[in-house]
């Protein structure tokens, strides 16, 4: 192999490393800004209320929330992918309270930690958004709501309970839209065949 070839390969590797570093820098910046929106003290109250750290003492609900945010930002949808990506850049997560996370730890947290803490966090954020969003600009003063729904396709072989058509699986997400601040008032998930009128009456 010639020296010129080695130098060329090294240049490509350095370029890729630099690109990856810049990408991870953007991810950590975005993640840090995103976490500022979430009231951590309120989240910790929810953890105590639901005893969410009872089964996973070394991996708190807050750390799990950070992990889920990270997975969403970078597009990882498997435990192996999350573990590998976090492990490769572990030095960048230390200041956020994250250390090396094993798949088994994340799997146990997803299985055992009560979902109510994240549900409670959602409603606290919703109240926060309502307090800073403007009212609707219509001429009448009464609250204005509208109802809509969207169908989310699912793989029928993986989710056989979500049968929609002969070869297609799906669920339907119904939501009541509050025009005051353009925020959802509530959401309900049903099978894809459920009509909006039935949901509205229930």
Coordinates of C-alpha atoms in Angstrom, one line a residue:
X1 CA 0.0 0.0 0.0
X2 CA 1.4 3.4 -0.9
X3 CA 1.9 6.2 1.6
X4 CA -0.4 8.4 -0.4
X5 CA -3.3 5.9 0.0
X6 CA -2.8 5.7 3.7
X7 CA -2.9 9.5 4.0
X8 CA -6.1 9.7 2.0
X9 CA -7.7 7.1 4.2
X10 CA -6.7 8.9 7.3
X11 CA -8.1 12.2 5.9
X12 CA -11.5 10.5 5.3
X13 CA -11.6 9.0 8.7
X14 CA -10.8 12.4 10.4
X15 CA -13.6 14.0 8.3
X16 CA -16.1 11.4 9.4
X17 CA -15.1 11.7 13.0
X18 CA -15.4 15.5 12.8
X19 CA -18.8 15.2 11.2
X20 CA -20.0 12.8 13.9
X21 CA -18.6 15.1 16.6
X22 CA -20.6 18.0 15.2
X23 CA -23.7 15.9 15.0
X24 CA -23.4 14.8 18.6
X25 CA -22.7 18.4 19.7
X26 CA -26.0 19.5 18.1
X27 CA -27.8 16.6 19.8
X28 CA -26.5 17.4 23.3
X29 CA -27.3 21.1 22.8
X30 CA -30.9 20.3 21.6
X31 CA -31.3 17.8 24.5
X32 CA -30.1 20.3 27.1
X33 CA -32.5 23.0 25.8
X34 CA -35.4 20.6 25.7
X35 CA -34.8 19.5 29.3
X36 CA -35.1 23.1 30.4
X37 CA -38.8 23.1 29.5
X38 CA -39.5 20.2 31.8
X39 CA -40.0 21.0 35.5
X40 CA -37.6 18.5 37.2
X41 CA -38.8 19.2 40.7
X42 CA -42.4 18.4 39.6
X43 CA -41.2 15.2 37.9
X44 CA -39.4 14.1 41.1
X45 CA -42.6 14.7 43.1
X46 CA -44.4 12.3 40.6
X47 CA -41.6 9.8 41.1
X48 CA -42.1 9.8 44.8
X49 CA -45.9 9.7 44.5
X50 CA -45.8 6.6 42.3
X51 CA -42.6 5.0 43.8
X52 CA -41.2 4.8 40.3
X53 CA -37.6 4.1 41.5
X54 CA -38.5 1.1 43.6
X55 CA -37.4 -1.5 41.1
X56 CA -34.6 0.4 39.4
X57 CA -32.6 2.2 42.1
X58 CA -29.6 2.9 39.9
X59 CA -31.6 4.2 36.9
X60 CA -34.1 6.9 37.9
X61 CA -37.2 8.0 36.0
X62 CA -35.5 11.3 35.1
X63 CA -32.6 9.4 33.5
X64 CA -35.1 7.3 31.6
X65 CA -36.8 10.4 30.4
X66 CA -33.5 11.8 29.1
X67 CA -32.8 8.4 27.4
X68 CA -36.2 8.5 25.7
X69 CA -35.6 12.0 24.5
X70 CA -32.2 11.1 23.1
X71 CA -33.6 8.1 21.3
X72 CA -36.4 10.2 19.7
X73 CA -33.9 12.9 18.6
X74 CA -31.4 10.5 17.0
X75 CA -34.1 8.1 15.6
X76 CA -33.2 4.9 17.6
X77 CA -36.1 2.6 18.2
X78 CA -34.3 -0.5 19.7
X79 CA -32.7 -1.1 23.0
X80 CA -29.5 -2.3 21.4
X81 CA -29.3 0.9 19.3
X82 CA -29.9 3.2 22.3
X83 CA -27.3 1.3 24.4
X84 CA -24.7 1.3 21.6
X85 CA -25.1 5.0 20.8
X86 CA -25.1 6.2 24.4
X87 CA -22.1 4.0 25.2
X88 CA -20.1 5.4 22.2
X89 CA -20.5 8.9 23.5
X90 CA -20.8 8.3 27.3
X91 CA -18.4 11.2 28.1
X92 CA -20.9 13.6 26.6
X93 CA -23.8 12.5 28.9
X94 CA -22.1 12.6 32.2
X95 CA -23.2 16.2 32.9
X96 CA -26.8 15.1 32.3
X97 CA -26.5 12.4 34.9
X98 CA -26.3 9.5 32.4
X99 CA -23.7 6.8 32.6
X100 CA -23.3 3.5 30.7
X101 CA -26.8 2.0 30.4
X102 CA -27.3 -1.7 29.8
X103 CA -30.1 -3.0 27.7
X104 CA -31.4 -5.1 30.7
X105 CA -31.6 -2.0 32.9
X106 CA -33.5 0.0 30.2
X107 CA -35.7 -3.0 29.6
X108 CA -36.6 -3.4 33.3
X109 CA -37.3 0.3 33.6
X110 CA -39.6 0.3 30.6
X111 CA -41.4 -2.8 32.0
X112 CA -41.7 -1.9 35.7
X113 CA -41.7 1.9 36.0
X114 CA -45.4 3.1 36.2
X115 CA -46.5 5.1 33.2
X116 CA -48.5 7.5 35.4
X117 CA -45.4 9.6 36.1
X118 CA -45.1 10.5 32.4
X119 CA -48.8 11.0 32.1
X120 CA -48.7 13.4 35.1
X121 CA -45.7 15.2 33.5
X122 CA -47.7 15.7 30.3
X123 CA -50.6 17.3 32.2
X124 CA -48.3 19.6 34.1
X125 CA -46.7 20.7 30.8
X126 CA -50.1 21.2 29.3
X127 CA -51.1 23.5 32.1
X128 CA -47.9 25.4 31.6
X129 CA -48.5 25.8 27.9
X130 CA -52.1 27.0 28.6
X131 CA -50.8 29.7 30.9
X132 CA -48.7 31.3 28.2
X133 CA -50.7 30.8 25.1
X134 CA -53.1 33.4 23.8
X135 CA -56.8 33.1 23.6
X136 CA -58.6 32.5 20.3
X137 CA -59.3 35.5 18.1
X138 CA -62.9 34.7 17.3
X139 CA -65.6 37.3 18.1
X140 CA -67.5 35.3 20.7
X141 CA -66.0 34.8 24.2
X142 CA -67.1 31.2 24.9
X143 CA -64.5 28.4 24.7
X144 CA -64.2 26.8 21.2
X145 CA -63.4 23.2 20.7
X146 CA -63.2 20.9 17.7
X147 CA -62.7 17.2 17.4
X148 CA -60.5 15.4 14.9
X149 CA -58.8 12.0 14.6
X150 CA -55.9 10.5 12.8
X151 CA -55.2 6.9 11.8
X152 CA -51.8 5.4 12.7
X153 CA -50.8 2.4 10.6
X154 CA -49.4 -0.6 12.4
X155 CA -47.8 -3.9 11.2
X156 CA -50.6 -6.5 11.5
X157 CA -48.2 -9.4 12.0
X158 CA -46.7 -7.6 15.0
X159 CA -49.9 -6.1 16.4
X160 CA -52.6 -8.7 15.5
X161 CA -55.0 -7.0 18.0
X162 CA -55.0 -3.9 15.8
X163 CA -56.8 -5.4 12.9
X164 CA -58.2 -2.7 10.6
X165 CA -58.5 -4.3 7.2
X166 CA -57.7 -7.7 5.8
X167 CA -54.0 -7.1 5.5
X168 CA -53.6 -3.9 7.5
X169 CA -53.4 -3.0 11.1
X170 CA -54.0 0.4 12.6
X171 CA -55.2 2.4 15.6
X172 CA -57.1 5.7 15.7
X173 CA -56.1 8.7 17.8
X174 CA -59.0 11.0 18.7
X175 CA -58.3 14.4 20.1
X176 CA -60.3 17.4 21.3
X177 CA -58.7 20.6 20.0
X178 CA -58.9 23.7 22.2
X179 CA -58.6 26.8 19.9
X180 CA -57.6 28.8 23.0
X181 CA -53.8 28.4 22.5
X182 CA -54.2 25.8 19.8
X183 CA -53.7 22.9 22.2
X184 CA -55.2 19.4 22.6
X185 CA -57.6 19.2 25.5
X186 CA -57.5 15.4 25.6
X187 CA -56.6 12.4 23.4
X188 CA -58.2 8.9 23.2
X189 CA -56.8 5.9 21.4
X190 CA -59.2 3.4 20.0
X191 CA -59.3 0.8 17.3
X192 CA -59.2 2.3 13.8
X193 CA -62.8 1.4 13.0
X194 CA -64.2 3.5 15.9
X195 CA -66.2 6.5 14.7
X196 CA -65.5 9.9 16.1
X197 CA -69.2 10.4 17.1
X198 CA -69.1 7.3 19.4
X199 CA -65.9 8.6 21.1
X200 CA -67.5 12.1 21.5
X201 CA -70.6 10.6 23.2
X202 CA -68.6 8.4 25.5

